[in-house]
Structure formats: structure tokens, C-alpha cells
Amino acid sequence: MPVPAKAFQRWLQGVAPSASMADISRISGIKRTTLAQQLVRGKVAESTLVSVSRAVGINPVTALAVFDTFADLRREPPLPRPEELVSQIATTDLLHAVIARSIPDDPGAPPAPQPPLIPAPHTTSVRNWVDAIDDGELRHRVSAATGIAPQNYSAQLTANRLTPELAIATAVAAGVAPTSGLVATGLITEEEAGWAPDARQRALARLSDGELASLAGDRLQAIGRTLRRQEQDHERTEKIWENLG
Amino acid sequence: MIEILQWSTLSVCSALAVARIPSAVRGRNRSLFAIFVLATLAILLSIDEPYMAVDSWLGSENYANLILRFIIYVTVFLAGRGVAKAFDDSRALRRLTGPVGVGVLALIMLATVVLFLLADTAGSSTGLAALPGRSPENGLLIGFYAAAGRLYPAYVAVCLLPATLTAVTQSLPGAVRVGAALLSLGFFALILGMLFPVIPDSLGFLQPVINYTAVLALMAGLACIWIGRVLLRRAKPSLRAFTEK
């Protein structure tokens, strides 16, 4: 849920007392009309708050935690779990790792340098994150805690989306750091969530070959299922347009 | 009221026919062009002034009405075949274009001609409104003649309604689903047409309303699907969607 405009303006007074709305829109890169509209409607989007806090040099997590909706962010978060870190590695990077580990070692040559991982979020990061922290009852608990219908929750995951509020509720229900959910949804960066720069790389390195192979396999299978469904929809649509278009 | 309905339906159908000319010239789904042209002609022959003009030219024996019936049969057949193919319903396609479908159409056409020839049809009368009152026998013949004229559209509608209703719930582009919903409404109205003999006289105004609802819904449904192709053509699903950053 977006934060109330009044509370946002109070916060802004505190962190940038002399800045006008024009200044804020210039330094944060948010269009003036967008900002004005959100203020008039009385609701400021979380992404706006994040951009503004970055622009004034405040960690977005600290900024979000000021607002009561995000009170869960006030506590010192636990470290991200290895499964969470791995869930935020793009499928292409996992496949690169599979190939890199499959190439026989050349004793003469120095080990090839590992290319940097694609920064989170990736195209299925939300669903992968929830799967990584799900003990089987997680969706149930989230829907009980927030009142969201399970099918609406699933629909958001399928679309690789989750509102910041739901992402935090999911993390709380799973007992992991609330910031992880905001990383998976792309609202904040890994660094802003306090993840070490090489945390994901190290979590990947600690996976056994078997774990890596099954994980990459699971990802491919899920992508395959989604693609097959999209292809069927596409074929059905093409057939309709071929005959009635 | 009915005049407004008639003329607006006529303008919709003729506008669609004209808009379809470029596609017809290119050779794209000419049957769609034919459907719009035939529907325009059918509406023209349902309106008093053009009917009188055409029928007096044909000898004032109401042959224009017989022609109107055949125009409707051909239009419904073409539209039905297109819809069955488009929504990939092979059973409906067999029931329309297979031996059963051709048999039903031939039988209804034969019945239409025979009943028309048996009845006293002298003297132009739009919709044959003045003929049933001449004698009880004529009333019966014209009644069956009109029922035969509604039977074939209803038969086609029954064959296709399951396919279009299913399409409404499938994950297809919005315009296609709206089109399928409109087609379903049109088919439902065609089936309702079979109830005309049991509609009490006090509700007689329902008859033209149902008829024009059917025509307008079917034409709008076809137009919607066609416009969807022009506006919403989507790229084929690909793995790139899962790797692109």
C-alpha cells in the first residue's frame, strides 16, 4: 500500500527541509506531474519514496521503515539464507555455472575468471524467492495474515510481481529478512538490503554439482511449462485470426 | 424505435463491408467480406422501402423475401464455418459442413421453397406481415415458412455456442475474448428466435429486438476479433523473454 502523502511530506521536511517539489523531482528523476498527482491523490507510491530517498542519500530501507505500513523493516534483519541468495541468481547465470563446471579442468591454464552475476531481480525472481523460502504452508499463512485470496497471490507470483506490503508479509511469514522480498521484487538493490557484494556468488559456489544441476533443471522445467502454455495460447490466437482476422 | 434499430444495424453492416474491401482485394479471408456484404443486403431487405422497391421489380410475389431467407442461410453458413474453424471446434465444423450439416441445410432450404410456393404470396409485404391473415391455411404455411427460416440459424448457433463460450474463459487477447462473448450473445439470440411462436402478442416488440441483437452482436463480435488482429498482433513466445535483461 502506498504511503500517505501527508506522512511523506512530513518525512521530506525532515530529510530535505529546503528542497522544493521541483528540486525533488529533478534530483530523483520522477516526473513533476507524476509526483504532483501522487501528492494530490494523497498516496505516494513506494517506488517514489525509494527514488527520493536515494536522491537525498538515505537508504530506502531506512526511509520505508519510517512509515507504519513498513514497521517490520525497523528491526535489524537476519542475514539472507543461502537459498534466498541462490533464488536471486538469473537462470542464464545458473546455466553458465552448469557449463563452467562441466568443462574439464586444464591443469596448465589458470582458472577462468567468473563473470559478474546479472543483478537481481531477474525475470522469475519473485516466484523463485517464494519457492526458496516456502515450507509448504507459506502461501496459506500469507493469505491468512493479509487476507489476500490465494489465487490472487499466485497470479502476482506468476506475473513476477508482488506489492511491497505482500513481499514483506511473505518474508515475515517465512521468518526471513523482510528486505529480501523487496530485493526479489526489484524495489531495492541487494546492496541496499545489506547483502555482501559477493553473497550470491559465494552461495552459488557452495552449491554441490548435484544441487546446481537439479536447481537449473527445475528452473528450465518451470520456464518450459510457462513457454508451452504461452505457445498454445499463441497458436490458438493465430488460428482465430487466420480464419476471422 | 424499430426503424432506428434497422437503420443503425444497416449502417454498421455496410460500414464493416466497406472497411473490409482492402483485405478482400488482398485476398485475406474473403468470406468475412462476403458475410458483411450479405448481412447488409439482408438488413436492406428487412426494411420496408428497399423491400418494396426490390419486390415490385421482381413481380410483387414476395420473391424478395425468399431471396432474403437464402441470403440469411448463406451468411449464417459462412459465419458458422469461419467461427468453427477459428475456434478449432472440429465437431461443430463437421456438423455444419459435413454430410449432416449439408443435409440439414438442404432440407431446410427445400422446406423453405416448398412452403413458399404452397402459400399465397401475392402482393408485396415486408416481412410477409400481411399474408398470414388471409386464411387459416395461409397463416399455417407462412408460420412454418418463417419457422424454417429461424431453424437453420438456431441450428448453427447451437453447434457453435459451446466453442465461443469456452473461448471467453481462455487466456486469449482481450479483443478476441470480447469478440467471443459478443458471438455467444448473438448465437444465444438466434436460439431464442425459435421461441417466437410462444411469445405472447403483448411482448411482440421483443421479436425485432432479439433479431437485431443477434445481427449486431454477431457483426460486432466478428469486427472485434478482426480489429484485435490489427491492433494486438503479438510476438511469438520465446526463451529470450526469460533471459533478456
Short mmCIF file of C-alpha atoms in Angstrom, two decimals:
data_model
loop_
_atom_site.label_atom_id
_atom_site.label_comp_id
_atom_site.label_asym_id
_atom_site.label_seq_id
_atom_site.Cartn_x
_atom_site.Cartn_y
_atom_site.Cartn_z
CA MET A 1 0.00 0.00 0.00
CA PRO A 2 1.38 3.43 -0.91
CA VAL A 3 2.33 5.75 1.94
CA PRO A 4 0.04 8.68 2.90
CA ALA A 5 1.05 11.93 1.20
CA LYS A 6 0.93 13.84 4.49
CA ALA A 7 3.34 11.44 6.18
CA PHE A 8 5.55 11.56 3.07
CA GLN A 9 5.72 15.35 3.18
CA ARG A 10 6.50 15.31 6.91
CA TRP A 11 9.33 12.87 6.22
CA LEU A 12 10.58 15.02 3.36
CA GLN A 13 10.61 18.07 5.65
CA GLY A 14 12.86 16.16 7.99
CA VAL A 15 15.36 14.87 5.41
CA ALA A 16 15.42 17.75 2.90
CA PRO A 17 13.89 20.78 4.59
CA SER A 18 14.91 23.33 1.97
CA ALA A 19 14.06 21.35 -1.17
CA SER A 20 11.06 22.37 -3.25
CA MET A 21 8.94 19.84 -5.08
CA ALA A 22 10.66 20.90 -8.30
CA ASP A 23 14.04 20.13 -6.73
CA ILE A 24 12.83 16.77 -5.53
CA SER A 25 11.51 15.82 -8.92
CA ARG A 26 14.75 16.94 -10.58
CA ILE A 27 17.13 15.05 -8.29
CA SER A 28 15.01 11.91 -8.03
CA GLY A 29 14.21 11.69 -11.73
CA ILE A 30 10.47 11.42 -11.08
CA LYS A 31 8.34 13.45 -13.45
CA ARG A 32 6.89 16.54 -11.80
CA THR A 33 3.40 15.67 -12.94
CA THR A 34 3.67 12.15 -11.52
CA LEU A 35 4.85 13.45 -8.17
CA ALA A 36 2.18 16.17 -8.06
CA GLN A 37 -0.52 13.67 -8.96
CA GLN A 38 0.51 11.27 -6.20
CA LEU A 39 0.54 14.10 -3.66
CA VAL A 40 -2.88 15.37 -4.76
CA ARG A 41 -4.35 11.88 -4.56
CA GLY A 42 -2.92 11.56 -1.07
CA LYS A 43 -0.95 8.38 -1.84
CA VAL A 44 2.73 8.25 -2.68
CA ALA A 45 3.96 5.09 -4.37
CA GLU A 46 6.69 3.10 -2.62
CA SER A 47 8.85 3.38 -5.72
CA THR A 48 8.60 7.19 -5.50
CA LEU A 49 9.69 7.12 -1.87
CA VAL A 50 12.60 4.84 -2.80
CA SER A 51 13.77 7.10 -5.65
CA VAL A 52 13.52 10.21 -3.49
CA SER A 53 15.39 8.62 -0.58
CA ARG A 54 18.17 7.50 -2.95
CA ALA A 55 18.36 11.04 -4.32
CA VAL A 56 18.79 12.56 -0.86
CA GLY A 57 21.34 9.94 0.15
CA ILE A 58 19.22 7.87 2.52
CA ASN A 59 18.97 4.08 2.35
CA PRO A 60 15.47 3.29 1.02
CA VAL A 61 15.03 0.65 3.73
CA THR A 62 15.56 3.30 6.42
CA ALA A 63 13.17 5.62 4.62
CA LEU A 64 10.45 2.97 4.22
CA ALA A 65 10.80 1.96 7.87
CA VAL A 66 9.71 5.45 8.94
CA PHE A 67 6.18 4.65 7.77
CA ASP A 68 3.94 2.49 9.91
CA THR A 69 2.99 0.22 6.99
CA PHE A 70 6.61 -0.88 6.86
CA ALA A 71 7.23 -1.14 10.61
CA ASP A 72 8.61 -4.65 10.00
CA LEU A 73 11.66 -3.04 8.42
CA ARG A 74 12.62 -1.30 11.69
CA ARG A 75 14.13 -4.39 13.29
CA GLU A 76 17.68 -5.47 12.45
CA PRO A 77 17.04 -8.11 9.73
CA PRO A 78 18.62 -11.58 9.82
CA LEU A 79 21.14 -12.41 7.09
CA PRO A 80 19.67 -13.72 3.83
CA ARG A 81 19.54 -17.51 3.67
CA PRO A 82 21.70 -19.28 1.07
CA GLU A 83 18.51 -20.48 -0.73
CA GLU A 84 17.32 -16.90 -0.98
CA LEU A 85 20.64 -15.75 -2.40
CA VAL A 86 20.61 -18.53 -4.98
CA SER A 87 16.98 -17.75 -5.86
CA GLN A 88 18.09 -14.28 -6.93
CA ILE A 89 20.58 -15.62 -9.48
CA ALA A 90 19.24 -15.36 -13.02
CA THR A 91 18.58 -18.65 -14.81
CA THR A 92 21.11 -17.74 -17.50
CA ASP A 93 23.77 -17.35 -14.82
CA LEU A 94 22.87 -20.73 -13.31
CA LEU A 95 23.19 -22.31 -16.76
CA HIS A 96 26.56 -20.59 -17.27
CA ALA A 97 27.67 -22.10 -13.96
CA VAL A 98 26.49 -25.56 -15.08
CA ILE A 99 28.54 -25.25 -18.27
CA ALA A 100 31.58 -23.82 -16.45
CA ARG A 101 31.58 -26.74 -14.03
CA SER A 102 31.12 -29.26 -16.85
CA ILE A 103 34.27 -28.24 -18.70
CA PRO A 104 37.21 -30.49 -17.76
CA ASP A 105 40.00 -28.76 -15.79
CA ASP A 106 43.04 -27.79 -17.79
CA PRO A 107 45.97 -28.17 -15.35
CA GLY A 108 48.17 -25.71 -17.30
CA ALA A 109 45.69 -22.86 -17.65
CA PRO A 110 44.71 -20.58 -14.78
CA PRO A 111 41.02 -20.89 -13.71
CA ALA A 112 38.80 -18.75 -15.89
CA PRO A 113 37.59 -15.62 -14.08
CA GLN A 114 33.92 -15.80 -13.15
CA PRO A 115 31.83 -13.19 -14.94
CA PRO A 116 29.78 -11.00 -12.59
CA LEU A 117 26.24 -12.19 -11.98
CA ILE A 118 23.32 -10.31 -13.50
CA PRO A 119 22.00 -8.08 -10.69
CA ALA A 120 18.71 -9.05 -9.04
CA PRO A 121 15.83 -9.05 -9.84
CA HIS A 122 15.61 -11.46 -12.78
CA THR A 123 12.60 -12.50 -14.86
CA THR A 124 11.33 -15.13 -12.41
CA SER A 125 12.92 -13.78 -9.23
CA VAL A 126 9.72 -13.29 -7.23
CA ARG A 127 8.41 -16.80 -7.76
CA ASN A 128 11.88 -18.32 -7.21
CA TRP A 129 12.29 -16.40 -3.97
CA VAL A 130 8.90 -17.53 -2.61
CA ASP A 131 9.64 -21.13 -3.66
CA ALA A 132 13.01 -20.91 -1.90
CA ILE A 133 11.53 -19.92 1.46
CA ASP A 134 8.27 -21.92 1.19
CA ASP A 135 7.93 -24.72 3.74
CA GLY A 136 4.72 -25.88 2.07
CA GLU A 137 2.38 -23.79 4.20
CA LEU A 138 3.73 -20.34 3.40
CA ARG A 139 1.05 -19.27 0.90
CA HIS A 140 -1.56 -20.33 3.41
CA ARG A 141 -0.05 -18.25 6.19
CA VAL A 142 0.39 -15.19 3.94
CA SER A 143 -3.21 -15.34 2.83
CA ALA A 144 -4.37 -15.79 6.44
CA ALA A 145 -2.22 -12.88 7.64
CA THR A 146 -3.04 -10.40 4.87
CA GLY A 147 -6.46 -11.55 3.68
CA ILE A 148 -5.33 -11.87 0.06
CA ALA A 149 -7.12 -14.65 -1.86
CA PRO A 150 -4.69 -17.49 -2.70
CA GLN A 151 -5.45 -17.24 -6.43
CA ASN A 152 -4.67 -13.51 -6.45
CA TYR A 153 -1.41 -14.20 -4.67
CA SER A 154 -0.50 -16.91 -7.19
CA ALA A 155 -1.42 -14.59 -10.05
CA GLN A 156 1.04 -11.99 -8.75
CA LEU A 157 3.79 -14.59 -8.44
CA THR A 158 3.13 -15.82 -11.97
CA ALA A 159 3.44 -12.26 -13.23
CA ASN A 160 6.72 -11.98 -11.25
CA ARG A 161 5.16 -9.22 -9.17
CA LEU A 162 4.39 -8.70 -5.51
CA THR A 163 3.35 -5.48 -3.81
CA PRO A 164 5.97 -4.31 -1.28
CA GLU A 165 3.48 -4.93 1.51
CA LEU A 166 2.88 -8.53 0.41
CA ALA A 167 6.58 -9.14 -0.13
CA ILE A 168 7.26 -8.10 3.46
CA ALA A 169 4.30 -10.12 4.78
CA THR A 170 5.65 -13.16 2.91
CA ALA A 171 9.12 -12.70 4.40
CA VAL A 172 7.69 -12.28 7.90
CA ALA A 173 5.52 -15.40 7.50
CA ALA A 174 8.60 -17.35 6.41
CA GLY A 175 10.82 -15.93 9.16
CA VAL A 176 13.35 -14.40 6.76
CA ALA A 177 14.59 -10.83 6.35
CA PRO A 178 11.76 -8.56 5.08
CA THR A 179 14.27 -6.80 2.86
CA SER A 180 14.78 -9.98 0.78
CA GLY A 181 11.27 -9.64 -0.61
CA LEU A 182 11.98 -6.08 -1.66
CA VAL A 183 15.13 -7.24 -3.47
CA ALA A 184 13.25 -10.02 -5.26
CA THR A 185 10.58 -7.55 -6.40
CA GLY A 186 13.23 -5.07 -7.51
CA LEU A 187 12.16 -2.24 -5.22
CA ILE A 188 15.62 -2.07 -3.60
CA THR A 189 19.04 -3.36 -4.59
CA GLU A 190 20.99 -6.17 -2.91
CA GLU A 191 23.40 -3.62 -1.54
CA GLU A 192 20.60 -1.54 -0.03
CA ALA A 193 19.29 -4.71 1.64
CA GLY A 194 22.70 -5.18 3.23
CA TRP A 195 23.77 -8.18 1.15
CA ALA A 196 27.52 -8.55 0.74
CA PRO A 197 28.61 -7.76 -2.85
CA ASP A 198 29.67 -11.36 -3.49
CA ALA A 199 26.98 -13.02 -1.33
CA ARG A 200 25.14 -14.59 -4.27
CA GLN A 201 28.39 -15.63 -5.98
CA ARG A 202 29.54 -17.39 -2.80
CA ALA A 203 26.17 -19.08 -2.28
CA LEU A 204 26.42 -20.35 -5.85
CA ALA A 205 29.95 -21.63 -5.29
CA ARG A 206 28.80 -23.56 -2.21
CA LEU A 207 26.17 -25.49 -4.20
CA SER A 208 27.25 -29.05 -4.97
CA ASP A 209 27.18 -30.07 -8.62
CA GLY A 210 24.09 -32.15 -7.91
CA GLU A 211 22.29 -29.26 -6.24
CA LEU A 212 23.23 -26.90 -9.06
CA ALA A 213 22.15 -29.35 -11.75
CA SER A 214 18.74 -30.00 -10.14
CA LEU A 215 18.18 -26.32 -9.45
CA ALA A 216 18.96 -25.38 -13.05
CA GLY A 217 16.75 -28.27 -14.17
CA ASP A 218 13.85 -27.05 -12.03
CA ARG A 219 14.19 -23.56 -13.44
CA LEU A 220 14.26 -24.84 -17.02
CA GLN A 221 11.27 -27.05 -16.38
CA ALA A 222 9.24 -24.14 -14.98
CA ILE A 223 10.22 -21.93 -17.90
CA GLY A 224 9.36 -24.75 -20.29
CA ARG A 225 5.91 -25.12 -18.77
CA THR A 226 5.24 -21.38 -18.98
CA LEU A 227 6.52 -21.22 -22.55
CA ARG A 228 4.45 -24.23 -23.64
CA ARG A 229 1.35 -22.59 -22.23
CA GLN A 230 2.17 -19.31 -23.97
CA GLU A 231 2.84 -21.14 -27.21
CA GLN A 232 -0.52 -22.90 -27.02
CA ASP A 233 -2.30 -19.59 -26.37
CA HIS A 234 -0.36 -18.06 -29.24
CA GLU A 235 -1.27 -20.88 -31.64
CA ARG A 236 -4.92 -20.68 -30.62
CA THR A 237 -4.94 -16.92 -31.20
CA GLU A 238 -3.19 -17.27 -34.55
CA LYS A 239 -5.76 -19.85 -35.65
CA ILE A 240 -8.59 -17.47 -34.74
CA TRP A 241 -7.01 -14.60 -36.65
CA GLU A 242 -6.12 -16.80 -39.59
CA ASN A 243 -9.82 -17.61 -40.05
CA LEU A 244 -11.57 -14.49 -38.80
CA GLY A 245 -8.91 -11.78 -39.00
CA MET B 1 -37.81 2.64 -32.36
CA ILE B 2 -37.55 -0.35 -34.67
CA GLU B 3 -36.68 1.94 -37.54
CA ILE B 4 -33.71 3.28 -35.57
CA LEU B 5 -32.58 -0.27 -34.88
CA GLN B 6 -32.91 -1.19 -38.56
CA TRP B 7 -31.05 1.78 -39.96
CA SER B 8 -28.28 1.67 -37.38
CA THR B 9 -27.78 -2.04 -38.00
CA LEU B 10 -27.68 -1.32 -41.71
CA SER B 11 -25.05 1.38 -41.25
CA VAL B 12 -22.92 -0.86 -39.04
CA CYS B 13 -23.03 -3.74 -41.52
CA SER B 14 -22.34 -1.59 -44.56
CA ALA B 15 -19.50 0.24 -42.80
CA LEU B 16 -17.91 -3.11 -41.92
CA ALA B 17 -18.31 -4.31 -45.51
CA VAL B 18 -16.63 -1.18 -46.86
CA ALA B 19 -13.84 -1.38 -44.27
CA ARG B 20 -13.22 -4.95 -45.33
CA ILE B 21 -12.71 -4.09 -49.03
CA PRO B 22 -8.89 -3.66 -48.83
CA SER B 23 -8.49 -7.06 -47.16
CA ALA B 24 -10.82 -8.63 -49.72
CA VAL B 25 -8.74 -7.13 -52.54
CA ARG B 26 -5.59 -8.60 -50.98
CA GLY B 27 -7.38 -11.95 -50.77
CA ARG B 28 -7.42 -12.14 -47.00
CA ASN B 29 -10.43 -14.05 -45.59
CA ARG B 30 -12.80 -13.02 -48.37
CA SER B 31 -15.62 -14.89 -46.64
CA LEU B 32 -15.56 -12.21 -43.94
CA PHE B 33 -16.18 -9.57 -46.62
CA ALA B 34 -18.95 -11.75 -48.05
CA ILE B 35 -20.55 -12.08 -44.60
CA PHE B 36 -20.63 -8.29 -44.11
CA VAL B 37 -21.99 -7.66 -47.64
CA LEU B 38 -24.67 -10.35 -47.33
CA ALA B 39 -25.66 -9.09 -43.88
CA THR B 40 -26.03 -5.60 -45.36
CA LEU B 41 -28.28 -6.96 -48.12
CA ALA B 42 -30.32 -8.95 -45.60
CA ILE B 43 -30.92 -5.88 -43.46
CA LEU B 44 -31.84 -3.86 -46.56
CA LEU B 45 -34.48 -6.44 -47.47
CA SER B 46 -35.87 -6.27 -43.93
CA ILE B 47 -36.58 -2.56 -44.24
CA ASP B 48 -39.88 -1.51 -45.79
CA GLU B 49 -38.82 0.91 -48.54
CA PRO B 50 -35.99 -1.12 -50.12
CA TYR B 51 -38.03 -4.31 -49.81
CA MET B 52 -40.96 -2.78 -51.64
CA ALA B 53 -38.70 -1.44 -54.36
CA VAL B 54 -36.92 -4.75 -54.92
CA ASP B 55 -40.05 -6.86 -54.70
CA SER B 56 -42.06 -4.78 -57.13
CA TRP B 57 -39.20 -5.18 -59.58
CA LEU B 58 -39.40 -8.98 -59.02
CA GLY B 59 -43.16 -9.08 -59.75
CA SER B 60 -44.69 -8.35 -56.32
CA GLU B 61 -44.94 -12.04 -55.42
CA ASN B 62 -42.66 -11.60 -52.39
CA TYR B 63 -39.79 -13.44 -54.05
CA ALA B 64 -37.60 -10.84 -52.36
CA ASN B 65 -38.48 -12.50 -49.05
CA LEU B 66 -37.46 -15.90 -50.39
CA ILE B 67 -34.17 -14.36 -51.53
CA LEU B 68 -33.77 -12.83 -48.07
CA ARG B 69 -34.10 -16.30 -46.48
CA PHE B 70 -31.40 -17.71 -48.73
CA ILE B 71 -29.11 -14.75 -48.05
CA ILE B 72 -29.52 -15.44 -44.33
CA TYR B 73 -28.77 -19.15 -44.79
CA VAL B 74 -25.59 -18.44 -46.75
CA THR B 75 -24.45 -15.72 -44.31
CA VAL B 76 -25.02 -17.94 -41.30
CA PHE B 77 -23.30 -20.86 -43.02
CA LEU B 78 -20.22 -18.78 -43.89
CA ALA B 79 -20.03 -17.20 -40.45
CA GLY B 80 -20.57 -20.56 -38.76
CA ARG B 81 -17.88 -22.26 -40.83
CA GLY B 82 -15.43 -19.44 -40.09
CA VAL B 83 -16.14 -19.49 -36.36
CA ALA B 84 -15.88 -23.29 -36.15
CA LYS B 85 -12.52 -23.23 -37.93
CA ALA B 86 -11.22 -20.25 -35.96
CA PHE B 87 -12.08 -21.70 -32.57
CA ASP B 88 -10.77 -25.08 -33.70
CA ASP B 89 -14.01 -26.95 -32.98
CA SER B 90 -13.83 -29.90 -35.36
CA ARG B 91 -17.11 -31.37 -34.11
CA ALA B 92 -19.01 -28.16 -34.85
CA LEU B 93 -17.27 -27.92 -38.23
CA ARG B 94 -18.44 -31.46 -39.12
CA ARG B 95 -21.97 -30.65 -38.00
CA LEU B 96 -22.01 -27.62 -40.28
CA THR B 97 -20.02 -28.68 -43.34
CA GLY B 98 -20.15 -32.48 -43.08
CA PRO B 99 -22.95 -34.64 -44.50
CA VAL B 100 -25.22 -33.89 -41.54
CA GLY B 101 -24.74 -30.15 -41.84
CA VAL B 102 -25.25 -30.10 -45.60
CA GLY B 103 -28.28 -32.39 -45.19
CA VAL B 104 -29.86 -30.09 -42.60
CA LEU B 105 -29.26 -27.05 -44.78
CA ALA B 106 -30.61 -28.75 -47.92
CA LEU B 107 -33.71 -29.96 -46.08
CA ILE B 108 -34.43 -26.53 -44.60
CA MET B 109 -33.87 -24.86 -48.00
CA LEU B 110 -36.26 -27.35 -49.63
CA ALA B 111 -38.87 -26.79 -46.92
CA THR B 112 -38.50 -23.03 -47.33
CA VAL B 113 -39.10 -23.19 -51.08
CA VAL B 114 -41.99 -25.67 -50.87
CA LEU B 115 -43.80 -23.75 -48.11
CA PHE B 116 -43.30 -20.51 -50.02
CA LEU B 117 -44.75 -21.98 -53.22
CA LEU B 118 -47.72 -23.53 -51.40
CA ALA B 119 -48.63 -20.29 -49.67
CA ASP B 120 -50.49 -17.39 -51.27
CA THR B 121 -47.74 -14.80 -51.54
CA ALA B 122 -49.22 -12.34 -53.99
CA GLY B 123 -48.80 -8.67 -53.09
CA SER B 124 -45.57 -7.23 -51.69
CA SER B 125 -45.49 -7.23 -47.89
CA THR B 126 -42.34 -6.54 -45.90
CA GLY B 127 -41.61 -9.47 -43.58
CA LEU B 128 -44.72 -11.10 -45.10
CA ALA B 129 -46.65 -9.36 -42.32
CA ALA B 130 -49.90 -9.09 -44.29
CA LEU B 131 -50.00 -12.68 -45.59
CA PRO B 132 -50.89 -14.93 -42.60
CA GLY B 133 -54.19 -13.14 -42.02
CA ARG B 134 -55.61 -14.12 -45.43
CA SER B 135 -56.74 -17.60 -44.41
CA PRO B 136 -56.07 -20.06 -41.61
CA GLU B 137 -54.28 -22.24 -44.13
CA ASN B 138 -52.04 -19.39 -45.25
CA GLY B 139 -51.38 -18.48 -41.63
CA LEU B 140 -50.12 -22.00 -41.01
CA LEU B 141 -47.98 -22.14 -44.15
CA ILE B 142 -46.38 -18.75 -43.54
CA GLY B 143 -45.87 -19.69 -39.89
CA PHE B 144 -43.92 -22.80 -40.84
CA TYR B 145 -42.07 -20.91 -43.58
CA ALA B 146 -40.89 -18.36 -41.00
CA ALA B 147 -40.03 -21.10 -38.51
CA ALA B 148 -37.88 -22.86 -41.13
CA GLY B 149 -36.10 -19.58 -41.69
CA ARG B 150 -35.21 -19.34 -38.00
CA LEU B 151 -34.37 -23.03 -37.62
CA TYR B 152 -31.11 -23.04 -39.59
CA PRO B 153 -29.54 -20.05 -37.76
CA ALA B 154 -30.59 -21.65 -34.47
CA TYR B 155 -29.03 -24.97 -35.53
CA VAL B 156 -25.73 -23.26 -36.37
CA ALA B 157 -25.87 -21.31 -33.10
CA VAL B 158 -26.39 -24.47 -31.05
CA CYS B 159 -23.38 -26.08 -32.76
CA LEU B 160 -21.10 -23.11 -32.06
CA LEU B 161 -22.20 -21.73 -28.70
CA PRO B 162 -20.00 -24.15 -26.66
CA ALA B 163 -16.87 -23.14 -28.61
CA THR B 164 -17.40 -19.40 -28.29
CA LEU B 165 -18.38 -19.64 -24.61
CA THR B 166 -15.21 -21.64 -23.89
CA ALA B 167 -13.10 -19.05 -25.70
CA VAL B 168 -14.42 -16.31 -23.41
CA THR B 169 -12.78 -18.03 -20.43
CA GLN B 170 -9.49 -18.90 -22.14
CA SER B 171 -6.37 -16.79 -21.92
CA LEU B 172 -6.64 -15.03 -25.27
CA PRO B 173 -6.11 -11.37 -26.21
CA GLY B 174 -8.83 -9.14 -24.74
CA ALA B 175 -10.36 -8.20 -28.09
CA VAL B 176 -10.70 -11.87 -29.04
CA ARG B 177 -12.43 -12.70 -25.77
CA VAL B 178 -14.80 -9.74 -26.13
CA GLY B 179 -15.44 -10.90 -29.70
CA ALA B 180 -16.17 -14.43 -28.50
CA ALA B 181 -18.55 -13.03 -25.86
CA LEU B 182 -20.40 -10.99 -28.50
CA LEU B 183 -20.61 -14.01 -30.80
CA SER B 184 -22.01 -16.04 -27.88
CA LEU B 185 -24.62 -13.34 -27.27
CA GLY B 186 -25.53 -13.37 -30.97
CA PHE B 187 -25.85 -17.16 -31.03
CA PHE B 188 -27.94 -17.08 -27.88
CA ALA B 189 -30.29 -14.57 -29.55
CA LEU B 190 -30.55 -16.80 -32.64
CA ILE B 191 -31.55 -19.72 -30.43
CA LEU B 192 -34.10 -17.51 -28.63
CA GLY B 193 -35.57 -16.85 -32.07
CA MET B 194 -37.03 -20.35 -32.01
CA LEU B 195 -39.30 -19.22 -29.17
CA PHE B 196 -41.10 -16.59 -31.28
CA PRO B 197 -44.30 -18.68 -31.69
CA VAL B 198 -44.76 -18.89 -27.91
CA ILE B 199 -44.04 -15.23 -27.20
CA PRO B 200 -47.40 -13.63 -26.30
CA ASP B 201 -48.63 -10.83 -28.54
CA SER B 202 -48.24 -8.29 -25.76
CA LEU B 203 -44.49 -8.91 -25.88
CA GLY B 204 -44.39 -8.76 -29.68
CA PHE B 205 -41.85 -5.94 -29.59
CA LEU B 206 -39.28 -8.48 -28.32
CA GLN B 207 -39.15 -10.19 -31.71
CA PRO B 208 -37.32 -7.44 -33.65
CA VAL B 209 -35.21 -6.64 -30.58
CA ILE B 210 -33.96 -10.24 -30.46
CA ASN B 211 -33.39 -10.31 -34.23
CA TYR B 212 -31.35 -7.13 -34.33
CA THR B 213 -29.48 -8.03 -31.16
CA ALA B 214 -28.41 -11.21 -32.93
CA VAL B 215 -27.23 -9.42 -36.08
CA LEU B 216 -25.50 -6.59 -34.22
CA ALA B 217 -23.81 -8.90 -31.71
CA LEU B 218 -22.54 -11.26 -34.41
CA MET B 219 -21.23 -8.45 -36.62
CA ALA B 220 -19.64 -6.65 -33.65
CA GLY B 221 -18.09 -9.94 -32.49
CA LEU B 222 -16.51 -10.58 -35.89
CA ALA B 223 -15.34 -6.97 -36.10
CA CYS B 224 -13.82 -7.16 -32.61
CA ILE B 225 -11.76 -10.22 -33.47
CA TRP B 226 -10.62 -8.65 -36.71
CA ILE B 227 -9.67 -5.35 -35.02
CA GLY B 228 -7.79 -7.36 -32.40
CA ARG B 229 -5.56 -8.82 -35.11
CA VAL B 230 -4.79 -5.37 -36.48
CA LEU B 231 -4.02 -3.82 -33.08
CA LEU B 232 -2.72 -6.59 -30.85
CA ARG B 233 -0.56 -8.83 -33.02
CA ARG B 234 1.91 -10.30 -30.53
CA ALA B 235 5.37 -11.72 -30.87
CA LYS B 236 5.80 -15.46 -30.73
CA PRO B 237 6.74 -16.57 -27.19
CA SER B 238 10.47 -17.18 -26.89
CA LEU B 239 13.15 -18.09 -24.38
CA ARG B 240 14.52 -14.60 -24.82
CA ALA B 241 11.75 -13.31 -22.54
CA PHE B 242 13.37 -15.29 -19.73
CA THR B 243 16.95 -14.26 -20.38
CA GLU B 244 16.74 -10.70 -21.65
CA LYS B 245 17.80 -8.14 -19.15
#
